[in-house]
Each structure stands twice: as C-alpha cells, then as structure tokens.
Coordinates of C-alpha atoms in Angstrom, one line a residue:
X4 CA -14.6 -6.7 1.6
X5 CA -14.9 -3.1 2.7
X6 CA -17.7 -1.2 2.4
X7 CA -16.6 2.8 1.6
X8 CA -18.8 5.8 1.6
X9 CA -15.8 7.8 0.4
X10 CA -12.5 7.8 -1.8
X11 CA -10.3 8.8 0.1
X12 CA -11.1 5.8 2.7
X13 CA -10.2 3.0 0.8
X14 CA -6.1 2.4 0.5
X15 CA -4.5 -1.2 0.0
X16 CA -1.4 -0.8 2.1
X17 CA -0.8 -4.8 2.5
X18 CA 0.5 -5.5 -1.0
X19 CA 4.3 -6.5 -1.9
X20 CA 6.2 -8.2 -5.0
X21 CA 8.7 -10.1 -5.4
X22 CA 10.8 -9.1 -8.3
X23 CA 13.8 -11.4 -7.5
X24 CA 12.1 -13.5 -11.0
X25 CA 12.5 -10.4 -12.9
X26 CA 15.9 -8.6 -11.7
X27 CA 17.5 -11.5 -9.7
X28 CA 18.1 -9.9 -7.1
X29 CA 16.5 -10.2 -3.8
X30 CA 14.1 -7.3 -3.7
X31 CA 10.5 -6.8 -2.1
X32 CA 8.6 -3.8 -4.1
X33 CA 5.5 -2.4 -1.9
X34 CA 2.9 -1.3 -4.0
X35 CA 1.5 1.9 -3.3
X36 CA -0.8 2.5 -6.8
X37 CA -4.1 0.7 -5.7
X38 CA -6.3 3.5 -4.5
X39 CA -8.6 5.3 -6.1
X40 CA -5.9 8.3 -6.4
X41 CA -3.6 5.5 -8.1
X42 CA -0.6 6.7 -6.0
X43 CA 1.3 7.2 -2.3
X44 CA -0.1 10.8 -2.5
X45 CA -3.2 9.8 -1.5
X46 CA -1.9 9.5 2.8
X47 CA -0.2 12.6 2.0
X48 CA -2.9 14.6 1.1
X49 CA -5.4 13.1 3.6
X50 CA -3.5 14.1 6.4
X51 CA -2.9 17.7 5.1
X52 CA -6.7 18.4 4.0
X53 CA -7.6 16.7 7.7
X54 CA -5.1 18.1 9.7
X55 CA -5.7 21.8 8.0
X56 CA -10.2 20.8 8.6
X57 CA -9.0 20.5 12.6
X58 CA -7.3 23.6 12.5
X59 CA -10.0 25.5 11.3
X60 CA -8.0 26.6 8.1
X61 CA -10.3 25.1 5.6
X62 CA -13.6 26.7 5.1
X63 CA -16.6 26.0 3.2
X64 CA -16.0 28.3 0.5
X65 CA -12.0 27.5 0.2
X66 CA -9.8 26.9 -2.6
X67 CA -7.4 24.8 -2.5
X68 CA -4.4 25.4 -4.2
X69 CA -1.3 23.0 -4.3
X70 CA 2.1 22.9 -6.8
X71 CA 2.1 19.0 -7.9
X72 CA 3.9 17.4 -10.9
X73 CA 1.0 15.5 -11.2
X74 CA -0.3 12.4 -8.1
X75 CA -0.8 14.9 -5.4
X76 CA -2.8 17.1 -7.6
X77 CA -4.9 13.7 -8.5
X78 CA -5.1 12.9 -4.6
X79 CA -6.1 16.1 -3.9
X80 CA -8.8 16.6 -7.1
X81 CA -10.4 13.2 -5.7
X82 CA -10.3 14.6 -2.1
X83 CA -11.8 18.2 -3.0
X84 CA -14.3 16.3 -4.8
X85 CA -15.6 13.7 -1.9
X86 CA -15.7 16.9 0.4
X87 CA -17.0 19.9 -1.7
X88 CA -13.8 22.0 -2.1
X89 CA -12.7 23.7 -4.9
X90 CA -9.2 23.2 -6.1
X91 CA -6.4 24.4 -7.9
X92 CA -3.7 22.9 -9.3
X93 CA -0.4 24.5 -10.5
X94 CA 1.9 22.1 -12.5
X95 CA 4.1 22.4 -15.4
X96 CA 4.9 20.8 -18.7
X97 CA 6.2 18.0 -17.4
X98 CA 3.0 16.9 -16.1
X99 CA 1.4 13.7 -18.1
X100 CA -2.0 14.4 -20.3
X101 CA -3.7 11.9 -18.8
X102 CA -3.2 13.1 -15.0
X103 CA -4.1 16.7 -16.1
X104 CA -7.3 15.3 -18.0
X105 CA -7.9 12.7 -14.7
X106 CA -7.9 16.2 -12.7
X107 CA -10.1 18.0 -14.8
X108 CA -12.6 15.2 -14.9
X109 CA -12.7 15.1 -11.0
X110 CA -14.0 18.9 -11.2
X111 CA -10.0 20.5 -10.7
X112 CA -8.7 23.5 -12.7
X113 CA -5.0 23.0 -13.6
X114 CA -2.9 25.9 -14.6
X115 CA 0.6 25.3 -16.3
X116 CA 3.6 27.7 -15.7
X117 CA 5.7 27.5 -18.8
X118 CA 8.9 29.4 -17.5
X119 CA 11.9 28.0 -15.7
X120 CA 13.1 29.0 -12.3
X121 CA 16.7 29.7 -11.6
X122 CA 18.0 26.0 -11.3
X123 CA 16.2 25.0 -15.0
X124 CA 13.4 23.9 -13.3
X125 CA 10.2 24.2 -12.9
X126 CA 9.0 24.5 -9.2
X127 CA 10.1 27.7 -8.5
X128 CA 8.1 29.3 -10.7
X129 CA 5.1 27.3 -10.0
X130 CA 5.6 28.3 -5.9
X131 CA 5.8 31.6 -6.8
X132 CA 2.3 31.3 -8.8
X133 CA 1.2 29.9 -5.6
X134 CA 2.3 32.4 -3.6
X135 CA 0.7 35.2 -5.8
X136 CA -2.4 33.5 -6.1
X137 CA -2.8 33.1 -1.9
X138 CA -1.6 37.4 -1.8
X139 CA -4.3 37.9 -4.3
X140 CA -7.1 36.0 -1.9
X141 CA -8.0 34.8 1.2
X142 CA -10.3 31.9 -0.3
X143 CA -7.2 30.0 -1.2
X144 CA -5.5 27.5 1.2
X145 CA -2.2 26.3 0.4
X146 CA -1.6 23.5 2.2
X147 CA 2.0 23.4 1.0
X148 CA 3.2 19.7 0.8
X149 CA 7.4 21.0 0.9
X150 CA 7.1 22.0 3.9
X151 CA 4.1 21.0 5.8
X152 CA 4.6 18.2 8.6
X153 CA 1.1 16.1 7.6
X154 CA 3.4 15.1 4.8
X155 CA 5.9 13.2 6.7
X156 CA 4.0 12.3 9.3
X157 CA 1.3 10.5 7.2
X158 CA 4.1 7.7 6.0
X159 CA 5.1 7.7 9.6
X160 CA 2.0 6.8 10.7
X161 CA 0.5 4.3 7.5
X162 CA 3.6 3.1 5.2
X163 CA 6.6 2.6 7.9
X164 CA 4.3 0.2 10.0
X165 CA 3.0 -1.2 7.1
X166 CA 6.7 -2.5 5.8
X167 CA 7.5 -3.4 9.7
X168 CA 4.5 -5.9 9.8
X169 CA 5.0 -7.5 6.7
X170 CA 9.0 -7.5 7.3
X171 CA 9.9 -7.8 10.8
X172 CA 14.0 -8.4 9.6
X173 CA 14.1 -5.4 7.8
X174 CA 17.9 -4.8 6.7
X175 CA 17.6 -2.1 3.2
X176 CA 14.3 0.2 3.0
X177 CA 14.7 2.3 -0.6
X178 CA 13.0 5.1 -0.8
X179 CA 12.3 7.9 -4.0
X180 CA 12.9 11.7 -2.7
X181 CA 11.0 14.5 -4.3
X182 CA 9.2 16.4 -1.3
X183 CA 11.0 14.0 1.2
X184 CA 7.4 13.0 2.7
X185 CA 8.1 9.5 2.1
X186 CA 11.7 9.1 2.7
X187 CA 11.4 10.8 6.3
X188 CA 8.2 9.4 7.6
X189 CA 9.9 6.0 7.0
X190 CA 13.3 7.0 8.1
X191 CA 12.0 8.0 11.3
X192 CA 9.7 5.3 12.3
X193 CA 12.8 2.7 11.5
X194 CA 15.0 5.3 13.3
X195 CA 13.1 4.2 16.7
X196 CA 12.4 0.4 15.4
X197 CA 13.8 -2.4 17.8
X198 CA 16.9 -2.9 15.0
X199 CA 19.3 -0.7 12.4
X200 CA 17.4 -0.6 9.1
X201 CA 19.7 1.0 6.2
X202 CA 17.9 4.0 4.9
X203 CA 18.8 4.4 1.1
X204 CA 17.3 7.6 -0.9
X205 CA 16.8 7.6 -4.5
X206 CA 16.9 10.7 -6.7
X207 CA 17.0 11.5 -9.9
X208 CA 19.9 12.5 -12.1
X209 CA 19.5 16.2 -11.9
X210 CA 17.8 16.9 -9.0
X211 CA 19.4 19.3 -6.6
X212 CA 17.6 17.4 -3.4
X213 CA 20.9 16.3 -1.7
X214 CA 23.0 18.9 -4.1
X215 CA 24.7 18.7 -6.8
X216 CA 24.3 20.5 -10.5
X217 CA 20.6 20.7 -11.8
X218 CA 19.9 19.2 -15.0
X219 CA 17.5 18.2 -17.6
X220 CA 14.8 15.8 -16.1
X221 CA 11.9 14.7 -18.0
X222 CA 10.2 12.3 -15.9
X223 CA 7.9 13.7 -13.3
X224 CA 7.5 12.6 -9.7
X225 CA 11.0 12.2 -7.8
X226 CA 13.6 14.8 -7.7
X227 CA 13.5 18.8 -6.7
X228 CA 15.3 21.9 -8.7
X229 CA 15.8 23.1 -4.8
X230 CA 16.3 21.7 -1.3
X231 CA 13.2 19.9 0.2
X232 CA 12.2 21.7 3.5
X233 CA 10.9 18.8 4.8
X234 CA 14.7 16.5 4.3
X235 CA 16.9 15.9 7.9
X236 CA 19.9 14.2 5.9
X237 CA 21.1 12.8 9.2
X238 CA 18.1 10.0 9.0
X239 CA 19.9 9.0 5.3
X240 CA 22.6 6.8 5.4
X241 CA 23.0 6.5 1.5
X242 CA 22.1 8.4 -1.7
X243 CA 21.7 7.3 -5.1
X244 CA 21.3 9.0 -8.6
X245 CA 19.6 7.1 -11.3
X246 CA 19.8 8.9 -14.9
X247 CA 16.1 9.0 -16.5
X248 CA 17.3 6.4 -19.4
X249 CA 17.9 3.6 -16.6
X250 CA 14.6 4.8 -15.2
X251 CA 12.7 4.2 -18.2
X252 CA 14.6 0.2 -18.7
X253 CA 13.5 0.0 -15.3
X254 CA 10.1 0.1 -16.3
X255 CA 10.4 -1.7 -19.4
X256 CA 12.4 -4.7 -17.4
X257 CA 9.2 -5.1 -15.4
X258 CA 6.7 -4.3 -17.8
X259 CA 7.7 -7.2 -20.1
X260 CA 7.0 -9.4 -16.9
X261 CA 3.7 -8.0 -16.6
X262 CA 4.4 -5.2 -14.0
X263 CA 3.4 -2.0 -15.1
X264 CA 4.7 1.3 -13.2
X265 CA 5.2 4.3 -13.1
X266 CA 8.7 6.3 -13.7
X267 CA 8.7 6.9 -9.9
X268 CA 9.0 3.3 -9.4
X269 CA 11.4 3.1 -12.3
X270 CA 13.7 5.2 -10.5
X271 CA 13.9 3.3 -7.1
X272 CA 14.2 -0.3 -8.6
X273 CA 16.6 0.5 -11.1
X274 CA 19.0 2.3 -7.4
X275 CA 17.7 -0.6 -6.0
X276 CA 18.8 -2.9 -8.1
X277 CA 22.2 -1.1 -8.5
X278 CA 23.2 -0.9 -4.8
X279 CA 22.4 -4.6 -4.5
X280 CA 24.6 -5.6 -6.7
X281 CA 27.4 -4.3 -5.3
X282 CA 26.8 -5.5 -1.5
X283 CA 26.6 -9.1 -0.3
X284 CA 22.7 -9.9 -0.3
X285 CA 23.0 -13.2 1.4
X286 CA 20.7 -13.5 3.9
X287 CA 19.1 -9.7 3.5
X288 CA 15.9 -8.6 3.3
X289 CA 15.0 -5.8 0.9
X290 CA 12.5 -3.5 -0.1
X291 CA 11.6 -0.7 -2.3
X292 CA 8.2 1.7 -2.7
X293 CA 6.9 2.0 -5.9
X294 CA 4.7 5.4 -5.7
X295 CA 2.3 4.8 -8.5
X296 CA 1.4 2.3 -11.3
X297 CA 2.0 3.0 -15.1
X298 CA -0.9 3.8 -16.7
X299 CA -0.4 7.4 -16.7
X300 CA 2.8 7.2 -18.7
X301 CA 1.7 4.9 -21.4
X302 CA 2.0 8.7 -23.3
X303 CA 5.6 9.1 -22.2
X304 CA 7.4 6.5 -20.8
X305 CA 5.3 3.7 -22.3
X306 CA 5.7 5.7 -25.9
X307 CA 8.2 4.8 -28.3
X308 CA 8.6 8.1 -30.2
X309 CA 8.4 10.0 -27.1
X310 CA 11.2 8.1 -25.9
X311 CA 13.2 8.1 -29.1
X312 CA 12.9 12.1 -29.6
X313 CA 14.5 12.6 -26.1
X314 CA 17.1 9.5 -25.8
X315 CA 17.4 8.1 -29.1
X316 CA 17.2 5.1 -30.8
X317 CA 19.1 3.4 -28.0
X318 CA 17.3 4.1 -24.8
X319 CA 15.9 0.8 -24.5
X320 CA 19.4 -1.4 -25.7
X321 CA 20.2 -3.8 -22.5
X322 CA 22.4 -1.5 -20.4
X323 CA 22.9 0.0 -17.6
X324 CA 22.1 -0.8 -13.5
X325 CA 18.4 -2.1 -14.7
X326 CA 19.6 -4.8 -16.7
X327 CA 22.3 -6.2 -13.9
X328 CA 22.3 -9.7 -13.6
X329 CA 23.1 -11.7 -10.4
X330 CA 23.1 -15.5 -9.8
X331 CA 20.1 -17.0 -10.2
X332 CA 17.8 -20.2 -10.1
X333 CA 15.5 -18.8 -12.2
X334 CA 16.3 -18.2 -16.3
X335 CA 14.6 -15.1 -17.7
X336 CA 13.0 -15.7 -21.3
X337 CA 15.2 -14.0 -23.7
X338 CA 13.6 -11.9 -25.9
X339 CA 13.9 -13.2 -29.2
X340 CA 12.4 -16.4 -27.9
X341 CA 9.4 -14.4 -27.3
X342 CA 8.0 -14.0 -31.1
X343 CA 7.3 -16.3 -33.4
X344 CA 10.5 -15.9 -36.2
X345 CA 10.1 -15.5 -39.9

C-alpha cells in the first residue's frame, strides 16, 4: 500500500479489463480513471507543470492558465492545489457541471467562452482567450498542452510501457485523439518496440483532427475543430470515426455490465469494437485506453432527457458498431430477462 504526501503521486497504471463477456470480442481496456484527477490527464499535466518548474517558467506567484474541455483542467486544479499555484481554466459549454464544480472546489476559476470559432467549434475561441489573457500579463503561464512535448512524452514514458509489460504480444493498440498526447506517446514507444504493433486512432464524428468536415459534437474529450500540433500521421496506420450516438451505446453496453465510463472511452470501444469485427481476431491480442470513468457524465451521457433532447427517443435502440455481435461462449442476459414482468 503506498504511502502519498501528494495527489499528483499516486496513479494506478497496472489495471486492465476484459470486455470480451460484454462485446465478444477479444478486447483488453486499460483503465486510466483511478487517480485522484479521475483521468489520463493527470501524466499529462505532471510532466508539463514539472517540466515548465525545471525550466524556471513557473514562479511563485504564477497563474496558470490552460484551454481544457474538462480532465486536464481537473488534473491541473488538483496539481495547482498540492503546489500553491493559482490556476485558470478556459472551457466552453460543453464542459460537464460536475468537472467545472470539481475545479472550483479544488480552489480553480473557470471561465466559459460562449462563441464559436471558424470550424463550429469551440477551441479556437477559447485559445484566443488564452492568448489575450498571457498579452494582458506576465503572471500567467500557459503551459499549452496542443503543442507542448511534456504531453506526448509523458505517455511515452508511463502508459506505452505500461501496455508492453502487461502485453508482451501486442498486435492492435486503440487509441482516442483529441490533443494527440496519448496517441503519439504510444505510437512512438511501439514504433521502437522489438515487434509491429498496429496503431489505430479513434476520433470523433466531426472532428477535423485527421480532416474532414467539422460538425456538431456534443461529447467532450476526443476530437479537435483544428489540426493537433502535436499529431505525426506517419506513426498512424488506421483512423476511425465513431458518431456520438454509438459513443453513448458504448457506454450504456458496458454500463449495464457494471462498467461505468466516460464518453472518451465510449468512443474508443465502440471503433474498437467496429474494426474487430471486420478483421480475423484469432489469435490477436487487443487493447484500448479508456481516458476517464463515468461519473462525471451521469448529467449528460448517463441522463435520459439529455440524451433524448439531442438524439431522440432512439439513441439507445440496439444499433450500430457497439452492439456487434461475434461468436461467443459466453450468452449475454437479454434485457427483458432482467426485470421482474407484470
């Protein structure tokens, strides 16, 4: 049992699932949400406040000041906290209640930008609120997780030998893309590992990441309205899109097993689960990241009329790549069988 004298230095790293008894399929999920940031952020924004402490950047009496949809921002409210700093957080609508309240509980002030950028999204807007802020003064400290290297190299360092350890045989590694920290931290550890792992990226329906025409996305947490900075396409060998209503069965399929994450996750199991399908999995060893854990959308993905107001009655109807079925040993309770019947 470990004995911690500070947040940020506590991180089980170890953990995997087997979800083969809920999507039978063949599929290892490692579970990123069991910190006391409740997300993969939490490496992330270690390295970044550390790496910007040796540089000399950070100063007693700076501010921090990151954009974040909302787990950076709570990685970074805990951090500030632990080490004295004051920080800033610039999100958007999108963002759940419960991570902006979790933020401003941990001593954080959160400002939302309400208009859209020029792709009909959000970051843009909140960059350029970053941008003004830093012009405005010299206390703030963007440490700028689109384009800053602690990002990639944290997952490089932590998550990539992690997954090696546990899975020597590696074939599949699936991986969400918002800022790309993740995806090429892994992608480039595995690059240099002693056999060929297939790299596959998982974005959201929407997202302008790999290209593409931006659209509506509810859902915070994967997917960009611009490039990320950080992405080297040539360490990809695959992209899939997942629209936000396979997401959100996704989440369901697992939470009625007991699972419950967070529409990150959703995303890359329900590619996951989609790209297996269609490729021989005899024999292959396969696993996914799940970012975060699903408490903090009980108010939006978890919540029926939220759900129903923006994909109808329908969303949760068995359809779709979440719901594929593949041969298995293992029947899955059908629902009906669940509830006592009048």
């Amino acid at each position: 049992m470990p004995v911690i004298s500070a947040p940020h230095d506590f991180n089980e790293g170890h953990l995997f699932v087997d979800l083969k008894s809920i999507l039978g399929c063949p599929l290892y999920l490692k579970c990123e949400g069991f910190n006391f940031a409740g997300s993969i952020k939490l490496k992330a924004a270690n390295e970044m406040v550390e790496s910007a402490e040796r540089e000399g950047i950070l100063k007693p009496d700076s501010v921090i000041v990151e954009s974040s949809s909302g787990n950076l921002g709570v990685a970074l409210s805990m951090i500030a906290a632990s080490k004295g700093y004051k920080f800033l957080c610039v999100t958007d609508s999108r963002c759940n209640l419960s991570t902006r309240l979790l933020m401003e509980s941990l001593g954080s002030k959160v400002h939302i930008v309400a208009d859209l950028d020029e792709n009909g999204g959000f970051l843009g807007t909140r960059i350029e609120y970053v941008r003004s802020l830093c012009a405005s003064d010299d206390r703030y400290v963007w440490l700028s997780q689109y384009t800053n290297p602690g990002n990639w190299q944290a997952h490089f360092r932590t998550t990539a030998p992690q997954i090696a350890r546990q899975f020597p045989r590696l074939d599949v590694l699936f991986v969400g893309t918002g800022t790309a920290g993740t995806l090429m931290g892994c992608a480039r550890y595995f690059r240099q590992w002693h056999r060929p792992v297939r790299i596959v990226a998982v974005d959201s329906v929407g997202s302008v990441a790999f290209g593409g025409e931006p659209g509506r996305r509810m859902i915070p947490g994967l997917g960009m309205s611009m490039r990320p900075p950080l992405l080297d396409e040539s360490y990809v060998n695959e992209v899939i899109r997942v629209e936000e209503a396979d997401t959100i069965r996704a989440c369901h399929q697992m939470a009625r097993r007991g699972f419950l994450f967070g529409g990150s996750t959703g995303t890359v199991v329900s590619g996951a689960t989609e790209w297996l399908a269609r490729h021989d999995t005899r024999g292959m060893t396969a696993v996914a990241i799940a970012p975060d854990l699903g408490e903090r959308y009980l108010d939006t993905v978890y919540q029926t009329n939220w759900l129903q107001d923006l994909f109808g009655d329908e969303i949760l109807a068995p359809s779709g790549p979440a719901t594929t079925t593949f041969p298995t040993d293992e029947p899955t309770p059908r629902e009906a069988d669940r509830w006592p019947q009048p």
